[in-house]
mmCIF file of C-alpha atoms and ligand atoms in Angstrom:
data_model
loop_
_atom_site.group_PDB
_atom_site.id
_atom_site.type_symbol
_atom_site.label_atom_id
_atom_site.label_comp_id
_atom_site.label_asym_id
_atom_site.label_seq_id
_atom_site.Cartn_x
_atom_site.Cartn_y
_atom_site.Cartn_z
ATOM 1 C CA MET A 1 -4.544 8.395 -37.601
ATOM 2 C CA ALA A 2 -8.173 7.470 -37.260
ATOM 3 C CA ASP A 3 -9.545 7.887 -33.759
ATOM 4 C CA LEU A 4 -10.291 4.524 -32.209
ATOM 5 C CA GLU A 5 -13.235 3.819 -29.966
ATOM 6 C CA PRO A 6 -13.064 1.005 -27.402
ATOM 7 C CA GLN A 7 -14.692 -2.015 -29.051
ATOM 8 C CA GLU A 8 -15.315 -4.221 -26.043
ATOM 9 C CA SER A 9 -18.402 -4.245 -23.903
ATOM 10 C CA ALA A 10 -18.117 -3.803 -20.149
ATOM 11 C CA GLU A 11 -18.673 -7.559 -19.735
ATOM 12 C CA SER A 12 -15.983 -8.627 -22.229
ATOM 13 C CA PRO A 13 -12.724 -9.993 -20.877
ATOM 14 C CA ARG A 14 -10.289 -7.123 -21.106
ATOM 15 C CA CYS A 15 -6.568 -6.837 -21.191
ATOM 16 C CA ALA A 16 -4.289 -3.933 -20.357
ATOM 17 C CA ASN A 17 -2.258 -4.749 -23.462
ATOM 18 C CA PRO A 18 -3.906 -2.910 -26.380
ATOM 19 C CA ASP A 19 -2.509 -5.470 -28.866
ATOM 20 C CA CYS A 20 -4.185 -8.414 -27.147
ATOM 21 C CA GLN A 21 -7.318 -9.725 -28.873
ATOM 22 C CA VAL A 22 -8.474 -11.897 -25.977
ATOM 23 C CA ALA A 23 -11.897 -10.244 -26.119
ATOM 24 C CA VAL A 24 -12.267 -11.269 -29.783
ATOM 25 C CA ASP A 25 -10.584 -14.643 -30.155
ATOM 26 C CA GLY A 26 -10.109 -15.701 -26.508
ATOM 27 C CA ARG A 27 -6.334 -16.058 -27.024
ATOM 28 C CA CYS A 28 -3.927 -14.438 -24.584
ATOM 29 C CA ILE A 29 -1.177 -12.636 -26.508
ATOM 30 C CA GLU A 30 1.269 -13.368 -23.679
ATOM 31 C CA GLY A 31 0.661 -17.104 -24.226
ATOM 32 C CA PHE A 32 -0.963 -17.900 -20.878
ATOM 33 C CA PRO A 33 -3.378 -20.847 -21.280
ATOM 34 C CA ASP A 34 -5.374 -19.463 -18.340
ATOM 35 C CA THR A 35 -5.896 -15.713 -18.669
ATOM 36 C CA ALA A 36 -6.248 -15.395 -14.904
ATOM 37 C CA GLU A 37 -2.495 -16.026 -14.741
ATOM 38 C CA CYS A 38 -1.635 -13.300 -17.225
ATOM 39 C CA PRO A 39 -0.346 -10.179 -15.466
ATOM 40 C CA GLN A 40 -1.782 -7.994 -18.236
ATOM 41 C CA PHE A 41 -5.296 -9.371 -17.922
ATOM 42 C CA GLY A 42 -7.488 -7.050 -15.931
ATOM 43 C CA ARG A 43 -10.489 -4.826 -15.919
ATOM 44 C CA ILE A 44 -8.721 -1.580 -16.572
ATOM 45 C CA ALA A 45 -7.586 -1.663 -20.145
ATOM 46 C CA ILE A 46 -5.090 0.743 -21.629
ATOM 47 C CA MET A 47 -6.569 1.238 -25.048
ATOM 48 C CA PRO A 48 -6.840 3.866 -27.710
ATOM 49 C CA VAL A 49 -9.581 6.351 -26.896
ATOM 50 C CA ALA A 50 -11.234 9.125 -28.843
ATOM 51 C CA PRO A 51 -9.883 12.527 -27.813
ATOM 52 C CA ALA A 52 -12.231 14.809 -25.866
ATOM 53 C CA PRO A 53 -13.950 17.412 -28.044
ATOM 54 C CA GLY A 54 -11.612 20.346 -28.573
ATOM 55 C CA ALA A 55 -8.559 18.382 -27.429
ATOM 56 C CA HIS A 56 -5.385 18.473 -29.493
ATOM 57 C CA PRO A 57 -5.294 15.630 -32.016
ATOM 58 C CA ALA A 58 -3.026 12.723 -31.124
ATOM 59 C CA PRO A 59 0.351 12.810 -32.899
ATOM 60 C CA SER A 60 0.197 10.846 -36.133
ATOM 61 C CA ASN A 61 2.738 8.256 -34.959
ATOM 62 C CA GLY A 62 1.188 7.585 -31.524
ATOM 63 C CA VAL A 63 -2.019 6.628 -29.771
ATOM 64 C CA ALA A 64 -3.893 8.571 -27.135
ATOM 65 C CA MET A 65 -4.049 6.545 -23.916
ATOM 66 C CA GLN A 66 -6.296 6.714 -20.921
ATOM 67 C CA ALA A 67 -4.500 8.453 -18.081
ATOM 68 C CA SER A 68 -2.589 5.873 -16.047
ATOM 69 C CA THR A 69 -3.292 7.367 -12.694
ATOM 70 C CA THR A 70 -4.127 6.520 -9.093
ATOM 71 C CA LEU A 71 -7.277 4.505 -8.391
ATOM 72 C CA SER A 72 -10.346 5.633 -6.502
ATOM 73 C CA VAL A 73 -11.773 3.448 -3.725
ATOM 74 C CA ASP A 74 -14.289 1.873 -6.144
ATOM 75 C CA GLU A 75 -11.602 1.135 -8.717
ATOM 76 C CA ALA A 76 -9.365 -0.339 -6.031
ATOM 77 C CA ASP A 77 -12.282 -2.504 -4.855
ATOM 78 C CA ASP A 78 -12.685 -3.790 -8.427
ATOM 79 C CA VAL A 79 -9.058 -4.858 -8.462
ATOM 80 C CA VAL A 80 -9.392 -6.558 -5.060
ATOM 81 C CA LYS A 81 -12.497 -8.475 -6.210
ATOM 82 C CA GLU A 82 -10.794 -9.769 -9.327
ATOM 83 C CA ARG A 83 -7.241 -10.528 -8.340
ATOM 84 C CA PRO A 84 -5.143 -11.637 -5.404
ATOM 85 C CA SER A 85 -4.244 -8.372 -3.753
ATOM 86 C CA ARG A 86 -2.531 -6.646 -0.874
ATOM 87 C CA VAL A 87 -4.039 -3.395 0.363
ATOM 88 C CA ILE A 88 -1.541 -1.194 2.171
ATOM 89 C CA ALA A 89 -2.613 1.903 4.108
ATOM 90 C CA ILE A 90 0.285 4.318 4.537
ATOM 91 C CA ALA A 91 -0.583 6.582 7.435
ATOM 92 C CA GLY A 92 1.317 9.150 9.479
ATOM 93 C CA PRO A 93 1.564 12.857 10.189
ATOM 94 C CA GLN A 94 2.253 15.371 7.446
ATOM 95 C CA SER A 95 5.751 15.309 5.963
ATOM 96 C CA ALA A 96 6.493 11.912 7.533
ATOM 97 C CA GLY A 97 7.488 10.659 4.075
ATOM 98 C CA LYS A 98 4.391 8.756 2.892
ATOM 99 C CA THR A 99 4.397 9.914 -0.722
ATOM 100 C CA SER A 100 8.204 9.700 -0.828
ATOM 101 C CA LEU A 101 7.984 6.050 0.244
ATOM 102 C CA ILE A 102 5.659 5.296 -2.671
ATOM 103 C CA ALA A 103 7.871 7.236 -5.083
ATOM 104 C CA GLY A 104 11.034 5.653 -3.682
ATOM 105 C CA LEU A 105 9.684 2.153 -4.239
ATOM 106 C CA TYR A 106 8.796 3.009 -7.827
ATOM 107 C CA ASP A 107 12.332 4.382 -8.329
ATOM 108 C CA LEU A 108 13.822 1.118 -7.057
ATOM 109 C CA PHE A 109 11.797 -0.902 -9.564
ATOM 110 C CA GLN A 110 13.371 1.189 -12.338
ATOM 111 C CA LEU A 111 16.685 -0.412 -11.375
ATOM 112 C CA GLY A 112 15.397 -3.996 -11.247
ATOM 113 C CA GLN A 113 14.115 -6.485 -8.735
ATOM 114 C CA VAL A 114 13.495 -5.296 -5.160
ATOM 115 C CA GLY A 115 14.480 -8.182 -2.897
ATOM 116 C CA ASN A 116 12.687 -11.172 -4.387
ATOM 117 C CA VAL A 117 9.965 -9.040 -5.960
ATOM 118 C CA SER A 118 9.840 -7.892 -9.544
ATOM 119 C CA PHE A 119 7.591 -5.444 -11.336
ATOM 120 C CA ALA A 120 4.930 -6.734 -13.756
ATOM 121 C CA GLN A 121 2.733 -3.741 -14.541
ATOM 122 C CA SER A 122 0.924 -0.752 -13.087
ATOM 123 C CA PHE A 123 -2.297 1.130 -13.731
ATOM 124 C CA SER A 124 -0.726 4.176 -12.059
ATOM 125 C CA LEU A 125 2.451 4.749 -14.061
ATOM 126 C CA HIS A 126 1.803 8.402 -14.720
ATOM 127 C CA ALA A 127 0.978 9.096 -11.065
ATOM 128 C CA PHE A 128 4.122 7.249 -9.954
ATOM 129 C CA GLU A 129 6.191 9.279 -12.411
ATOM 130 C CA GLN A 130 4.714 12.501 -11.066
ATOM 131 C CA ALA A 131 5.356 11.549 -7.424
ATOM 132 C CA ALA A 132 8.874 10.343 -8.193
ATOM 133 C CA HIS A 133 9.674 13.499 -10.137
ATOM 134 C CA ASP A 134 8.553 15.706 -7.255
ATOM 135 C CA SER A 135 10.367 13.770 -4.616
ATOM 136 C CA ARG A 136 13.584 13.390 -6.638
ATOM 137 C CA ALA A 137 13.621 17.150 -7.100
ATOM 138 C CA ALA A 138 12.956 17.672 -3.373
ATOM 139 C CA SER A 139 15.690 15.312 -2.263
ATOM 140 C CA ARG A 140 18.237 17.304 -4.276
ATOM 141 C CA ARG A 141 17.303 20.536 -2.523
ATOM 142 C CA THR A 142 18.843 21.522 0.802
ATOM 143 C CA THR A 143 15.397 22.668 1.958
ATOM 144 C CA PRO A 144 12.938 19.857 1.262
ATOM 145 C CA ASN A 145 9.960 20.975 -0.743
ATOM 146 C CA THR A 146 7.916 18.000 -1.933
ATOM 147 C CA ALA A 147 4.443 18.822 -3.148
ATOM 148 C CA ARG A 148 2.276 18.082 -0.118
ATOM 149 C CA THR A 149 -0.514 15.613 -0.699
ATOM 150 C CA GLU A 150 -3.732 17.587 -0.840
ATOM 151 C CA ARG A 151 -6.644 16.870 1.450
ATOM 152 C CA GLY A 152 -9.381 14.780 -0.109
ATOM 153 C CA GLU A 153 -10.215 11.200 -0.935
ATOM 154 C CA VAL A 154 -7.557 8.555 -0.536
ATOM 155 C CA ARG A 155 -5.846 7.636 -3.810
ATOM 156 C CA PHE A 156 -4.434 4.194 -4.449
ATOM 157 C CA TYR A 157 -1.227 3.645 -6.404
ATOM 158 C CA HIS A 158 -1.485 0.294 -8.173
ATOM 159 C CA LEU A 159 1.327 -2.184 -8.803
ATOM 160 C CA GLU A 160 1.189 -5.722 -10.097
ATOM 161 C CA LEU A 161 4.207 -7.495 -8.613
ATOM 162 C CA VAL A 162 5.759 -10.924 -8.953
ATOM 163 C CA ASP A 163 7.058 -12.787 -5.925
ATOM 164 C CA THR A 164 9.862 -14.652 -7.667
ATOM 165 C CA ASP A 165 10.062 -17.244 -4.850
ATOM 166 C CA SER A 166 6.412 -18.274 -4.665
ATOM 167 C CA GLY A 167 5.335 -17.232 -8.183
ATOM 168 C CA ALA A 168 2.433 -15.212 -6.709
ATOM 169 C CA VAL A 169 1.442 -12.139 -8.772
ATOM 170 C CA PRO A 170 -0.642 -9.968 -6.464
ATOM 171 C CA SER A 171 -1.944 -6.489 -7.093
ATOM 172 C CA VAL A 172 -0.517 -4.161 -4.488
ATOM 173 C CA LEU A 173 -2.574 -1.054 -3.703
ATOM 174 C CA LEU A 174 -0.766 1.688 -1.816
ATOM 175 C CA GLY A 175 -3.163 4.164 -0.193
ATOM 176 C CA ASP A 176 -1.967 7.759 0.146
ATOM 177 C CA ARG A 177 -3.710 10.755 1.675
ATOM 178 C CA ALA A 178 -2.748 14.017 3.377
ATOM 179 C CA GLY A 179 -1.104 13.516 6.761
ATOM 180 C CA GLU A 180 -3.123 16.193 8.518
ATOM 181 C CA GLU A 181 -6.306 14.189 7.955
ATOM 182 C CA TYR A 182 -4.850 11.285 9.922
ATOM 183 C CA LEU A 183 -3.736 13.661 12.683
ATOM 184 C CA GLU A 184 -7.236 15.083 13.015
ATOM 185 C CA THR A 185 -8.529 11.682 14.122
ATOM 186 C CA ARG A 186 -6.879 12.383 17.498
ATOM 187 C CA SER A 187 -9.555 14.909 18.402
ATOM 188 C CA ASN A 188 -12.311 13.106 16.498
ATOM 189 C CA PRO A 189 -11.645 9.340 16.394
ATOM 190 C CA LEU A 190 -14.881 8.620 14.515
ATOM 191 C CA SER A 191 -13.513 10.554 11.529
ATOM 192 C CA ALA A 192 -11.185 7.549 10.966
ATOM 193 C CA GLN A 193 -14.284 5.637 9.835
ATOM 194 C CA GLU A 194 -14.372 7.936 6.813
ATOM 195 C CA PHE A 195 -10.978 6.621 5.674
ATOM 196 C CA PRO A 196 -11.779 3.479 3.667
ATOM 197 C CA GLU A 197 -8.134 2.490 3.269
ATOM 198 C CA LEU A 198 -7.877 1.738 7.005
ATOM 199 C CA ARG A 199 -10.608 -0.912 7.107
ATOM 200 C CA ARG A 200 -9.448 -2.438 3.843
ATOM 201 C CA ALA A 201 -5.766 -2.580 4.754
ATOM 202 C CA ASP A 202 -3.979 -5.896 5.022
ATOM 203 C CA VAL A 203 -1.026 -3.972 6.396
ATOM 204 C CA LEU A 204 -1.428 -0.709 8.279
ATOM 205 C CA THR A 205 1.864 1.111 7.762
ATOM 206 C CA LEU A 206 2.418 3.904 10.272
ATOM 207 C CA LEU A 207 5.274 6.281 9.510
ATOM 208 C CA VAL A 208 7.406 8.026 12.143
ATOM 209 C CA ASP A 209 9.279 11.056 10.805
ATOM 210 C CA GLY A 210 12.937 10.373 11.651
ATOM 211 C CA GLU A 211 13.934 14.007 11.290
ATOM 212 C CA ARG A 212 11.399 15.064 13.928
ATOM 213 C CA LEU A 213 12.272 12.190 16.245
ATOM 214 C CA LEU A 214 15.897 13.359 16.068
ATOM 215 C CA ASP A 215 14.909 16.855 17.163
ATOM 216 C CA ALA A 216 14.812 17.001 20.970
ATOM 217 C CA GLY A 217 12.231 19.792 20.798
ATOM 218 C CA GLN A 218 9.801 17.723 18.720
ATOM 219 C CA ARG A 219 10.472 14.186 19.914
ATOM 220 C CA HIS A 220 7.899 14.126 22.681
ATOM 221 C CA ASN A 221 5.108 15.639 20.555
ATOM 222 C CA LEU A 222 5.772 13.245 17.720
ATOM 223 C CA ARG A 223 5.589 10.177 19.929
ATOM 224 C CA SER A 224 2.267 11.416 21.353
ATOM 225 C CA GLU A 225 0.934 12.048 17.846
ATOM 226 C CA ILE A 226 1.724 8.480 16.800
ATOM 227 C CA ARG A 227 0.286 6.922 19.960
ATOM 228 C CA GLN A 228 -2.868 9.038 19.851
ATOM 229 C CA THR A 229 -3.421 8.415 16.141
ATOM 230 C CA LEU A 230 -3.199 4.644 16.586
ATOM 231 C CA HIS A 231 -5.437 4.908 19.648
ATOM 232 C CA ALA A 232 -8.013 6.791 17.533
ATOM 233 C CA PHE A 233 -7.918 4.083 14.828
ATOM 234 C CA VAL A 234 -8.502 1.390 17.440
ATOM 235 C CA GLU A 235 -11.268 3.367 19.127
ATOM 236 C CA ALA A 236 -12.969 3.976 15.770
ATOM 237 C CA GLY A 237 -12.959 0.213 15.166
ATOM 238 C CA VAL A 238 -11.129 0.460 11.834
ATOM 239 C CA VAL A 239 -8.351 -1.968 12.698
ATOM 240 C CA ARG A 240 -8.880 -5.735 12.926
ATOM 241 C CA THR A 241 -6.927 -8.604 14.364
ATOM 242 C CA THR A 242 -6.190 -10.048 10.925
ATOM 243 C CA GLN A 243 -4.303 -6.889 9.966
ATOM 244 C CA ARG A 244 -0.568 -6.518 10.399
ATOM 245 C CA LEU A 245 1.029 -3.311 11.606
ATOM 246 C CA ALA A 246 4.322 -1.898 10.292
ATOM 247 C CA LEU A 247 5.881 0.902 12.332
ATOM 248 C CA VAL A 248 8.322 2.633 9.999
ATOM 249 C CA LEU A 249 11.066 5.082 10.977
ATOM 250 C CA THR A 250 11.778 7.310 7.962
ATOM 251 C CA LYS A 251 14.723 9.536 6.873
ATOM 252 C CA LEU A 252 17.360 7.137 8.188
ATOM 253 C CA ASP A 253 20.051 9.146 6.379
ATOM 254 C CA VAL A 254 19.468 12.246 8.514
ATOM 255 C CA ILE A 255 19.348 10.243 11.749
ATOM 256 C CA ARG A 256 22.683 8.566 11.073
ATOM 257 C CA LYS A 257 24.317 11.959 10.494
ATOM 258 C CA ALA A 258 23.540 13.091 14.063
ATOM 259 C CA ALA A 259 26.484 13.673 16.412
ATOM 260 C CA ASP A 260 25.664 10.495 18.378
ATOM 261 C CA GLY A 261 25.172 8.472 15.194
ATOM 262 C CA GLY A 262 21.432 8.464 15.890
ATOM 263 C CA GLU A 263 21.723 6.403 19.066
ATOM 264 C CA ARG A 264 19.226 8.467 21.048
ATOM 265 C CA THR A 265 16.767 8.528 18.170
ATOM 266 C CA PHE A 266 16.922 4.769 17.651
ATOM 267 C CA GLN A 267 16.368 4.292 21.380
ATOM 268 C CA GLY A 268 13.389 6.650 21.229
ATOM 269 C CA PHE A 269 11.960 4.659 18.340
ATOM 270 C CA ASP A 270 12.426 1.366 20.213
ATOM 271 C CA THR A 271 10.663 2.822 23.243
ATOM 272 C CA LEU A 272 7.768 3.966 21.072
ATOM 273 C CA LEU A 273 7.565 0.527 19.435
ATOM 274 C CA ALA A 274 7.604 -1.272 22.796
ATOM 275 C CA GLY A 275 4.804 0.980 24.091
ATOM 276 C CA LEU A 276 2.646 0.418 21.003
ATOM 277 C CA ARG A 277 3.211 -3.330 21.180
ATOM 278 C CA ALA A 278 2.191 -3.382 24.835
ATOM 279 C CA ASP A 279 -0.918 -1.247 24.342
ATOM 280 C CA TYR A 280 -2.144 -2.295 20.880
ATOM 281 C CA GLY A 281 -0.283 -5.509 19.954
ATOM 282 C CA ALA A 282 -3.410 -7.574 20.693
ATOM 283 C CA ASN A 283 -5.326 -5.576 18.066
ATOM 284 C CA PHE A 284 -3.085 -6.846 15.253
ATOM 285 C CA ALA A 285 -1.930 -10.191 13.914
ATOM 286 C CA ALA A 286 1.677 -8.946 13.940
ATOM 287 C CA VAL A 287 3.642 -5.799 14.682
ATOM 288 C CA GLU A 288 6.982 -5.245 12.927
ATOM 289 C CA SER A 289 9.318 -2.265 12.717
ATOM 290 C CA PHE A 290 11.406 -0.941 9.841
ATOM 291 C CA GLN A 291 13.949 1.853 9.346
ATOM 292 C CA ILE A 292 14.052 3.306 5.857
ATOM 293 C CA ALA A 293 15.515 6.016 3.657
ATOM 294 C CA ALA A 294 13.121 6.343 0.725
ATOM 295 C CA GLN A 295 14.538 9.577 -0.707
ATOM 296 C CA PRO A 296 17.713 10.501 1.219
ATOM 297 C CA SER A 297 19.020 14.032 0.851
ATOM 298 C CA THR A 298 22.357 13.194 2.517
ATOM 299 C CA ASP A 299 24.895 10.405 2.070
ATOM 300 C CA GLY A 300 23.810 8.895 5.402
ATOM 301 C CA ALA A 301 21.874 6.114 3.701
ATOM 302 C CA LYS A 302 21.430 4.427 0.353
ATOM 303 C CA ARG A 303 18.477 5.514 -1.725
ATOM 304 C CA GLY A 304 15.601 3.184 -0.998
ATOM 305 C CA GLU A 305 17.482 1.547 1.885
ATOM 306 C CA ASN A 306 15.459 -1.215 3.576
ATOM 307 C CA LEU A 307 12.439 -0.769 1.305
ATOM 308 C CA ASP A 308 13.011 -4.376 0.202
ATOM 309 C CA ARG A 309 12.316 -5.571 3.760
ATOM 310 C CA LEU A 310 9.184 -3.471 4.060
ATOM 311 C CA LEU A 311 7.984 -4.658 0.660
ATOM 312 C CA ALA A 312 8.477 -8.297 1.675
ATOM 313 C CA TYR A 313 6.245 -7.638 4.710
ATOM 314 C CA TRP A 314 3.606 -6.051 2.472
ATOM 315 C CA MET A 315 3.741 -8.979 0.032
ATOM 316 C CA ALA A 316 3.081 -11.691 2.619
ATOM 317 C CA GLU A 317 -0.167 -13.601 2.175
ATOM 318 C CA PRO A 318 -2.940 -11.586 3.856
ATOM 319 C CA MET A 319 -4.520 -13.095 6.937
ATOM 320 C CA ARG A 320 -8.015 -14.428 6.393
ATOM 321 C CA TYR A 321 -10.745 -14.079 8.967
ATOM 322 C CA ARG A 322 -11.809 -17.414 10.439
ATOM 323 C CA PRO A 323 -14.458 -17.264 13.135
ATOM 324 C CA ALA A 324 -13.226 -18.992 16.282
ATOM 325 C CA SER A 325 -16.596 -20.737 16.614
ATOM 326 C CA MET A 326 -15.937 -22.612 13.358
ATOM 327 C CA VAL A 327 -12.623 -24.035 14.555
ATOM 328 C CA PHE A 328 -13.477 -27.321 16.239
ATOM 329 C CA ASP A 329 -12.367 -30.906 15.919
ATOM 330 C CA VAL A 330 -14.358 -33.191 13.665
ATOM 331 C CA PRO A 331 -14.529 -36.595 15.340
ATOM 332 C CA GLU A 332 -13.140 -39.491 13.333
ATOM 333 C CA ALA A 333 -15.843 -42.131 12.703
ATOM 334 C CA GLU A 334 -16.433 -44.794 10.140
ATOM 335 C CA ARG A 335 -20.081 -43.988 9.434
ATOM 336 C CA TYR A 336 -20.543 -40.580 7.924
ATOM 337 C CA PHE A 337 -23.586 -39.848 10.073
ATOM 338 C CA ASP A 338 -21.591 -40.560 13.217
ATOM 339 C CA ARG A 339 -19.303 -37.677 12.317
ATOM 340 C CA LEU A 340 -22.138 -35.183 12.685
ATOM 341 C CA MET A 341 -22.051 -33.195 15.865
ATOM 342 C CA ALA A 342 -23.893 -30.334 17.483
ATOM 343 C CA LEU A 343 -22.442 -26.992 16.476
ATOM 344 C CA PRO A 344 -21.019 -24.928 19.298
ATOM 345 C CA LYS A 345 -23.436 -22.320 20.598
ATOM 346 C CA GLY A 346 -23.634 -19.305 18.301
ATOM 347 C CA ALA A 347 -22.117 -21.039 15.249
ATOM 348 C CA GLN A 348 -25.465 -21.782 13.533
HETATM 349 N N1 GTP B 1 16.425 13.256 4.207
HETATM 350 C C1 GTP B 1 15.355 12.583 3.789
HETATM 351 N N2 GTP B 1 14.251 13.255 3.467
HETATM 352 C C2 GTP B 1 13.183 12.540 3.053
HETATM 353 C C3 GTP B 1 13.205 11.125 2.941
HETATM 354 N N3 GTP B 1 11.996 10.714 2.522
HETATM 355 C C4 GTP B 1 11.254 11.833 2.355
HETATM 356 N N4 GTP B 1 11.962 12.936 2.681
HETATM 357 C C5 GTP B 1 11.515 14.333 2.627
HETATM 358 O O1 GTP B 1 10.478 14.534 3.568
HETATM 359 C C6 GTP B 1 9.588 15.532 3.072
HETATM 360 C C7 GTP B 1 8.157 15.077 3.236
HETATM 361 O O2 GTP B 1 7.951 13.960 2.387
HETATM 362 P P1 GTP B 1 6.524 13.571 1.796
HETATM 363 O O3 GTP B 1 6.719 12.252 1.143
HETATM 364 O O4 GTP B 1 5.950 14.660 1.004
HETATM 365 O O5 GTP B 1 5.675 13.434 3.141
HETATM 366 P P2 GTP B 1 4.129 13.014 3.290
HETATM 367 O O6 GTP B 1 4.060 12.144 4.494
HETATM 368 O O7 GTP B 1 3.611 12.470 2.018
HETATM 369 O O8 GTP B 1 3.477 14.422 3.632
HETATM 370 P P3 GTP B 1 1.951 14.926 3.391
HETATM 371 O O9 GTP B 1 1.623 14.666 1.961
HETATM 372 O O10 GTP B 1 2.018 16.376 3.717
HETATM 373 O O11 GTP B 1 1.083 14.175 4.348
HETATM 374 C C8 GTP B 1 9.962 15.788 1.623
HETATM 375 O O12 GTP B 1 10.628 17.007 1.512
HETATM 376 C C9 GTP B 1 10.890 14.643 1.280
HETATM 377 O O13 GTP B 1 11.883 15.008 0.352
HETATM 378 C C10 GTP B 1 14.419 10.447 3.281
HETATM 379 O O14 GTP B 1 14.560 9.216 3.209
HETATM 380 N N5 GTP B 1 15.460 11.226 3.695
HETATM 381 MG MG1 MG B 2 2.142 13.070 0.742
#
């Protein structure tokens, strides 16, 4: 097979479908009259590329493809600029289940629609596969052993999803980073300003490790960690009142297996939620709670239980910032000039 070089310039309209000739003849292979509606149309094209020098030649019956991996902050910003999008920051202490949540959602899409949301495409298929493989293997072990997310830049998992009720097809960007970096903000709140996913988030998703909340010896520490981490985010000024907060209790399967059926743990979670609402509710447009089992290792919950509810919260139309000073009544008047009025102070 001859090696193929990308033939489009950076400015050309590009499509993730390598068979689509939209850049050449302007026709969308999926049949959309307006390419903006086509779920395949985007900046990041999956197209045949020349192998790196010294690399193994591509098999004769296949094509080499650009790695379909997580997106950097700049790449995620490109997606946000071009398409309707939902940016989701998934924060929480180490081992809370952040990467498992991402992998669990991907696993659910393998089976079909999740609630009223169906899968269209992803620029991160390989990364999802890797995360799902690790977490499936871990959930089969008696001692959990998921590959910990390494410290470093946030990585965004990309999904293009269809809301089958509204017809919206937003890009959903799920930010993942190592839990210990979030924890460190407690002693140095300003370090949260280095985490671009927090400012960009439409939904800040804060995970509470259900297994630790169940453990009487760890319960108190965990609740302090969550409170202090959110306090640090607020103090660093990286949350905004147009963001929504999701407080998510993970590992529901283990909690339900407790001798008291998890009653104490659920109460502890409700107390934590009530405290966060009282102290930080005014910093967010909404605060909702969820209880999930993304990758259960016991029969205490269904795999992916309640992820559909969390996904529906993520998919909601993001809040748009509207300065209060611009919200004022326009007087009704026949003559156009009579409708003019002095702007409120500070609105000029
Ligand atoms: N029982 C149970 N275990 C889970 C569930 N979800 C995740 N786990 C386990 O919890 C452990 C930690 O999960 P991760 O997804 O790696 O946690 P993380 O928050 O990404 O951790 P860091 O990358 O270290 O910040 C893994 O061993 C998972 O298998 C669940 O629903 N039930
Ligand atoms: Mg992780």
